[in-house]
Short mmCIF file of C-alpha atoms in Angstrom, two decimals:
data_model
loop_
_atom_site.label_atom_id
_atom_site.label_comp_id
_atom_site.label_asym_id
_atom_site.label_seq_id
_atom_site.Cartn_x
_atom_site.Cartn_y
_atom_site.Cartn_z
CA MET I 1 164.04 45.92 160.26
CA VAL I 2 166.52 48.08 158.34
CA ARG I 3 165.08 51.06 156.61
CA SER I 4 166.61 51.94 153.27
CA ARG I 5 167.87 55.47 152.95
CA PRO I 6 166.37 57.66 150.25
CA PRO I 7 168.76 58.34 147.38
CA ALA I 8 170.86 61.43 147.79
CA PRO I 9 169.60 64.37 145.76
CA LYS I 10 171.42 64.90 142.49
CA ILE I 11 173.54 68.03 142.63
CA GLU I 12 173.58 69.90 139.36
CA PRO I 13 176.86 71.69 138.61
CA GLU I 14 176.60 75.42 139.00
CA LYS I 15 176.21 77.20 135.69
CA ARG I 16 178.72 79.98 135.34
CA ASP I 17 178.41 83.01 133.11
CA TRP I 18 182.14 83.77 133.05
CA HIS I 19 184.72 81.52 131.40
CA TYR I 20 188.42 81.77 130.63
CA GLY I 21 191.03 79.78 128.76
CA GLY I 22 193.81 79.78 126.24
CA PHE I 23 195.63 77.78 123.58
CA VAL I 24 199.03 77.29 121.94
CA ASP I 25 199.48 76.06 118.35
CA LEU I 26 202.90 74.83 117.21
CA GLY I 27 203.58 73.64 113.68
CA TYR I 28 206.42 72.50 111.42
CA SER I 29 205.76 72.45 107.66
CA LEU I 30 208.32 70.47 105.67
CA ASP I 31 208.25 71.87 102.13
CA PHE I 32 210.04 69.51 99.75
CA ASN I 33 210.80 72.43 97.43
CA PHE I 34 213.05 73.83 100.20
CA PRO I 35 212.56 77.54 99.36
CA GLN I 36 215.38 79.72 100.62
CA ASN I 37 212.95 82.36 101.90
CA HIS I 38 210.94 79.80 103.98
CA LEU I 39 207.62 81.08 102.58
CA PHE I 40 204.41 79.32 101.52
CA ARG I 41 203.66 81.64 98.60
CA ASN I 42 200.38 83.60 98.54
CA ARG I 43 199.28 82.46 102.00
CA SER I 44 198.40 84.39 105.18
CA THR I 45 197.98 81.37 107.51
CA THR I 46 200.79 78.83 108.15
CA PRO I 47 202.94 81.09 105.94
CA ARG I 48 206.36 79.78 107.03
CA VAL I 49 207.92 76.46 105.98
CA ASN I 50 210.91 74.35 107.00
CA GLU I 51 211.03 75.80 110.51
CA LEU I 52 209.23 75.29 113.82
CA ASP I 53 206.73 78.10 114.35
CA MET I 54 204.22 79.16 116.95
CA ASN I 55 201.44 79.69 114.45
CA MET I 56 198.97 80.89 117.04
CA ALA I 57 198.63 81.42 120.80
CA GLY I 58 195.85 83.15 122.64
CA ALA I 59 194.05 83.74 125.91
CA TYR I 60 190.41 84.71 126.36
CA ILE I 61 187.77 85.82 128.86
CA ARG I 62 184.10 85.29 127.93
CA LYS I 63 180.75 86.07 129.50
CA ASP I 64 177.81 84.04 128.23
CA MET I 65 174.34 85.41 127.63
CA SER I 66 171.41 84.03 129.63
CA GLU I 67 167.80 84.85 130.57
CA GLN I 68 169.09 86.46 133.75
CA SER I 69 171.78 88.53 132.04
CA ARG I 70 171.11 89.31 128.40
CA TRP I 71 174.48 90.69 127.52
CA GLY I 72 177.74 88.95 126.88
CA MET I 73 181.25 89.70 125.77
CA GLU I 74 184.49 88.06 124.77
CA LEU I 75 188.01 89.43 124.84
CA LEU I 76 190.73 87.41 123.09
CA ALA I 77 194.37 88.41 122.80
CA GLN I 78 196.40 86.40 120.31
CA GLY I 79 199.80 86.24 118.66
CA GLY I 80 201.84 84.08 116.30
CA GLN I 81 202.38 83.67 112.56
CA ASP I 82 198.66 83.25 111.83
CA ALA I 83 197.76 86.28 113.96
CA LYS I 84 199.96 88.84 112.21
CA ASP I 85 197.12 90.00 109.97
CA PHE I 86 194.33 89.72 112.52
CA GLY I 87 195.22 91.47 115.82
CA PHE I 88 192.87 91.40 118.78
CA HIS I 89 189.46 89.81 118.97
CA VAL I 90 186.77 91.67 120.91
CA ASN I 91 183.22 90.34 120.76
CA GLN I 92 180.33 92.06 122.52
CA PRO I 93 176.96 90.42 121.88
CA LYS I 94 173.80 92.00 123.28
CA VAL I 95 170.31 90.52 123.53
CA GLY I 96 166.85 92.01 124.05
CA SER I 97 163.55 90.11 124.26
CA SER I 98 160.42 90.06 126.36
CA ASP I 99 160.36 86.42 127.37
CA GLN I 100 163.11 84.41 125.72
CA LEU I 101 166.37 84.81 123.86
CA ARG I 102 165.49 85.57 120.25
CA LEU I 103 167.15 88.56 118.60
CA THR I 104 170.92 88.54 119.07
CA VAL I 105 173.06 91.57 118.26
CA GLN I 106 176.88 91.41 118.11
CA THR I 107 179.16 94.41 117.90
CA GLY I 108 182.91 94.69 117.64
CA LEU I 109 185.24 92.12 116.11
CA PHE I 110 183.48 88.79 115.66
CA ASN I 111 183.94 85.49 113.82
CA SER I 112 183.12 85.86 110.15
CA LEU I 113 179.76 84.82 108.79
CA ILE I 114 181.64 83.82 105.63
CA GLY I 115 183.59 80.58 105.43
CA TYR I 116 183.55 77.07 106.86
CA ASP I 117 187.04 77.10 108.38
CA SER I 118 188.06 79.11 111.42
CA LEU I 119 191.18 81.23 111.80
CA TYR I 120 192.04 78.86 114.67
CA ALA I 121 193.33 75.45 113.53
CA LYS I 122 192.12 73.85 116.77
CA ASP I 123 188.53 74.26 115.56
CA ASN I 124 189.04 72.85 112.04
CA ILE I 125 188.96 69.43 110.42
CA ASN I 126 192.40 69.91 108.83
CA TYR I 127 195.40 71.77 110.24
CA THR I 128 196.20 74.05 107.29
CA ARG I 129 193.40 76.20 105.92
CA PRO I 130 191.91 75.98 102.41
CA TRP I 131 192.53 78.55 99.69
CA ILE I 132 189.00 79.91 99.88
CA GLY I 133 189.57 80.37 103.62
CA ASP I 134 192.68 82.52 103.24
CA TYR I 135 191.00 84.74 100.63
CA SER I 136 187.75 85.34 102.48
CA PRO I 137 187.38 87.03 105.90
CA TYR I 138 188.08 84.96 109.03
CA LEU I 139 186.89 87.87 111.20
CA MET I 140 184.52 90.81 110.72
CA PHE I 141 184.44 94.23 112.38
CA GLY I 142 181.08 95.94 112.74
CA VAL I 143 177.65 94.79 113.86
CA ASN I 144 175.38 91.85 113.06
CA ALA I 145 171.87 90.91 114.13
CA SER I 146 170.44 87.39 113.92
CA TYR I 147 166.87 86.21 114.44
CA PRO I 148 165.58 82.60 114.49
CA PHE I 149 162.27 82.52 112.64
CA SER I 150 161.89 78.86 113.60
CA GLU I 151 163.96 75.97 114.91
CA GLN I 152 165.06 75.38 111.32
CA LEU I 153 165.60 78.87 109.87
CA THR I 154 167.78 81.73 111.16
CA ALA I 155 168.43 85.00 109.33
CA THR I 156 171.37 87.34 109.98
CA LEU I 157 172.17 90.81 108.66
CA PHE I 158 175.54 92.53 109.05
CA VAL I 159 177.20 95.89 108.47
CA ILE I 160 181.01 95.82 108.56
CA ASN I 161 183.91 98.14 107.87
CA SER I 162 185.42 96.18 104.97
CA TYR I 163 185.79 92.75 103.35
CA PHE I 164 189.04 92.24 105.30
CA HIS I 165 188.59 93.96 108.65
CA LEU I 166 192.10 95.45 108.83
CA SER I 167 191.97 96.91 105.32
CA HIS I 168 190.76 100.48 104.76
CA PRO I 169 190.11 101.07 101.05
CA ASN I 170 187.54 103.80 101.80
CA ASP I 171 185.29 105.24 104.52
CA GLN I 172 182.07 103.47 103.50
CA PRO I 173 180.70 100.34 105.20
CA SER I 174 179.88 97.04 103.51
CA TYR I 175 176.69 95.02 103.88
CA GLY I 176 175.53 91.44 103.83
CA GLY I 177 173.21 88.75 105.10
CA GLN I 178 172.97 85.04 105.77
CA LEU I 179 170.22 82.44 105.80
CA ALA I 180 170.96 79.29 107.83
CA TYR I 181 168.59 76.35 107.37
CA LYS I 182 168.70 73.20 109.51
CA ALA I 183 167.16 70.75 107.05
CA THR I 184 167.49 67.77 109.42
CA GLN I 185 169.15 67.06 112.75
CA ARG I 186 172.34 66.30 110.81
CA LEU I 187 172.20 68.56 107.74
CA THR I 188 172.70 72.35 107.82
CA ILE I 189 172.80 74.68 104.80
CA LYS I 190 174.01 78.31 104.85
CA GLU I 191 173.96 80.96 102.15
CA THR I 192 175.80 84.25 102.75
CA VAL I 193 176.02 87.29 100.49
CA TYR I 194 178.42 90.24 100.79
CA TYR I 195 178.05 93.56 98.95
CA GLY I 196 180.28 96.58 99.40
CA PRO I 197 183.00 98.89 98.04
CA GLN I 198 186.57 97.62 98.16
CA GLN I 199 188.29 100.38 96.19
CA ALA I 200 188.98 104.08 96.66
CA ASP I 201 186.26 104.85 94.13
CA THR I 202 183.04 103.92 95.96
CA SER I 203 180.69 104.28 92.97
CA LEU I 204 178.08 101.53 92.99
CA GLU I 205 179.38 100.09 89.70
CA PHE I 206 182.66 99.18 91.44
CA TRP I 207 181.18 97.41 94.49
CA ARG I 208 182.18 93.82 95.19
CA LEU I 209 179.50 91.12 95.06
CA PHE I 210 180.35 87.84 96.77
CA PHE I 211 178.45 84.62 97.61
CA ASP I 212 179.38 81.83 100.02
CA THR I 213 177.46 78.53 100.10
CA ILE I 214 178.02 75.91 102.82
CA ALA I 215 176.38 72.53 103.41
CA GLU I 216 177.41 70.30 106.33
CA TRP I 217 176.25 66.79 107.25
CA LYS I 218 177.38 65.82 110.74
CA GLY I 219 177.03 62.20 111.83
CA ASP I 220 178.17 60.42 114.98
CA GLU I 221 181.56 59.52 113.50
CA VAL I 222 181.63 61.15 110.06
CA THR I 223 181.40 64.81 109.04
CA VAL I 224 181.03 65.81 105.38
CA ALA I 225 180.92 69.42 104.21
CA PHE I 226 180.81 71.33 100.95
CA GLU I 227 181.68 74.98 100.41
CA HIS I 228 181.59 77.08 97.26
CA GLN I 229 182.52 80.76 96.90
CA ILE I 230 182.18 83.11 93.96
CA GLY I 231 182.98 86.81 93.74
CA THR I 232 183.18 89.59 91.17
CA GLU I 233 183.81 93.34 90.89
CA ASN I 234 184.66 95.92 88.25
CA LEU I 235 188.02 97.63 88.70
CA ALA I 236 188.05 101.42 88.92
CA VAL I 237 190.59 101.79 86.09
CA PRO I 238 190.19 102.80 82.44
CA GLY I 239 187.89 100.31 80.74
CA SER I 240 186.45 99.07 84.08
CA PRO I 241 187.46 95.43 83.52
CA ARG I 242 185.37 92.88 85.41
CA THR I 243 187.32 90.57 87.73
CA PHE I 244 186.14 87.16 88.83
CA TRP I 245 187.21 84.46 91.27
CA THR I 246 185.71 81.22 92.55
CA GLY I 247 186.67 78.18 94.60
CA ALA I 248 185.25 75.13 96.31
CA MET I 249 186.20 72.34 98.70
CA ILE I 250 184.79 69.11 100.17
CA PRO I 251 186.28 68.37 103.62
CA VAL I 252 185.49 64.94 105.11
CA GLN I 253 186.44 63.71 108.60
CA TRP I 254 186.06 60.23 110.10
CA ASN I 255 186.58 59.55 113.83
CA PHE I 256 187.43 55.92 113.25
CA SER I 257 188.62 54.84 116.72
CA GLY I 258 188.34 56.74 120.00
CA PRO I 259 190.74 59.70 119.87
CA TRP I 260 191.87 58.90 116.31
CA SER I 261 190.52 60.68 113.25
CA VAL I 262 191.40 61.00 109.59
CA ALA I 263 190.37 63.79 107.23
CA ILE I 264 190.67 64.59 103.55
CA ARG I 265 189.98 67.83 101.66
CA PRO I 266 190.03 68.19 97.86
CA GLU I 267 189.75 71.81 96.70
CA PHE I 268 190.33 74.30 93.90
CA TYR I 269 190.66 78.07 93.65
CA TRP I 270 190.51 80.04 90.40
CA ASP I 271 191.64 83.67 90.52
CA ARG I 272 190.97 84.50 86.87
CA ASN I 273 192.32 88.04 86.99
CA GLY I 274 194.65 87.83 89.99
CA ARG I 275 192.38 90.10 92.00
CA LEU I 276 192.71 88.20 95.32
CA THR I 277 196.01 86.28 95.15
CA GLY I 278 197.83 88.90 93.09
CA PHE I 279 198.42 86.48 90.20
CA GLU I 280 196.26 84.90 87.52
CA GLN I 281 196.18 81.26 88.55
CA LEU I 282 194.17 78.09 89.02
CA VAL I 283 195.13 76.20 92.18
CA LYS I 284 194.19 72.58 92.87
CA ALA I 285 195.02 71.02 96.22
CA MET I 286 194.54 67.82 98.21
CA THR I 287 195.05 67.71 101.99
CA THR I 288 195.06 64.56 104.14
CA THR I 289 195.22 64.70 107.94
CA LEU I 290 195.70 62.12 110.69
CA GLY I 291 194.67 63.42 114.12
CA TYR I 292 194.93 62.24 117.73
CA ARG I 293 193.16 64.04 120.59
CA ILE I 294 194.14 63.72 124.28
CA PRO I 295 191.56 65.15 126.71
CA TYR I 296 192.67 65.71 130.31
CA GLY I 297 190.66 67.73 132.80
CA TRP I 298 190.05 71.18 131.38
CA THR I 299 192.66 70.66 128.66
CA ASN I 300 192.87 69.05 125.23
CA THR I 301 196.01 68.19 123.27
CA ILE I 302 195.56 67.75 119.52
CA LEU I 303 198.37 66.10 117.54
CA ARG I 304 198.22 66.08 113.76
CA LEU I 305 200.25 64.72 110.87
CA GLU I 306 199.23 66.24 107.56
CA HIS I 307 200.22 65.97 103.92
CA ARG I 308 199.13 68.52 101.36
CA TYR I 309 199.76 68.76 97.64
CA ASP I 310 199.17 72.07 95.84
CA GLU I 311 199.39 72.67 92.10
CA SER I 312 199.20 76.14 90.53
CA THR I 313 198.90 76.92 86.83
CA GLY I 314 198.51 80.27 85.11
CA ALA I 315 200.47 83.46 84.53
CA GLY I 316 202.41 84.29 87.68
CA GLY I 317 201.24 81.21 89.57
CA GLY I 318 203.45 78.73 91.36
CA PHE I 319 205.34 78.15 94.59
CA PHE I 320 208.79 79.10 95.78
CA LYS I 321 211.58 76.60 95.16
CA GLY I 322 215.25 76.62 96.08
CA GLY I 323 217.32 79.78 96.04
CA GLU I 324 217.58 82.89 93.90
CA VAL I 325 217.43 82.55 90.12
CA SER I 326 218.37 86.23 89.79
CA PRO I 327 219.24 88.87 92.39
CA GLY I 328 216.36 89.07 94.87
CA VAL I 329 214.16 86.61 92.93
CA ILE I 330 213.41 83.11 94.30
CA GLY I 331 212.67 80.40 91.76
CA LEU I 332 209.13 79.14 91.16
CA THR I 333 207.66 75.73 90.44
CA SER I 334 204.11 74.67 89.63
CA ALA I 335 203.68 72.05 92.39
CA GLN I 336 204.38 71.72 96.08
CA HIS I 337 204.38 68.75 98.48
CA MET I 338 204.35 69.49 102.21
CA LEU I 339 204.42 67.28 105.30
CA ILE I 340 203.13 69.11 108.37
CA PHE I 341 203.51 68.22 112.04
CA SER I 342 201.43 70.13 114.59
CA ALA I 343 200.67 70.11 118.31
CA ILE I 344 197.85 72.21 119.76
CA TRP I 345 197.15 72.55 123.49
CA THR I 346 193.91 74.13 124.72
CA PHE I 347 192.67 75.08 128.19
CA ASP I 348 188.99 75.94 128.77
CA SER I 349 187.27 76.53 132.10
CA PRO I 350 183.83 74.91 132.51
#
């Protein structure tokens, strides 16, 4: 009689606290206006056109938090066109609790609590970022503390150095908070408010007030999101004129077949007084993206083909076109078509 052997015990992979990795992001934006200066006007991400650029590259080391070790950190060094305004990324979260991970405190430079899109194109639905993304903070420098009151509701408070972390309009901090509500397993809603001085005169009447609303529905194959931003502040000049800006977008992504995905993003941005973009303008844009993802071991390669159409109206609005119309002045046009090719390679240890 042959005795059957008991099944071999299942070996769980060892959980590691420390991780490392990196990424490279290459892009070519074909601007059919062919501006002589190779610039996507009024943009801080993917700012160069009609040339191959390394828009971002980075390497990181990260330590996760756990019950056994309630502190973590992340150090990310980055470079490229998209990194010129953002420098290094240092993230040091700390946790304290009697029996489980509840209150989380982050100090240093951390991902912004404002905005749906990341500074890093590898993490986004589309390759190029929306207008509300480029004119709200991608990163914050300071401290934040979050606490989950339930499985559905988490509250976060933050104190940061400035609206844009590399700007220094004064020596006073800015403040804000966020409520994140998980309405269902698929639907999440976030409301974030920012309040702080962004001018040399720090009188309360000149503080900036800003709201960011995000809703995301994430299905098995389809993701639909909505984001709306609105901000206002009085300028510290004679008459104290009130400035106002607002914008919104609806990004949608469909993973229609294995590694293939398609995404679309209609959006608008109205800078009524030119406070953020530098020019009074209303921008409307439509972005369409075809993506293909190749996973291999610890790596992922993301290939994208993207078309975007931007239209700007208003005093001083528009996009660069052709050469100089007068000494040192590039011509402007109200609309811009771009065809963008990108390749992103990522490496992440388990």
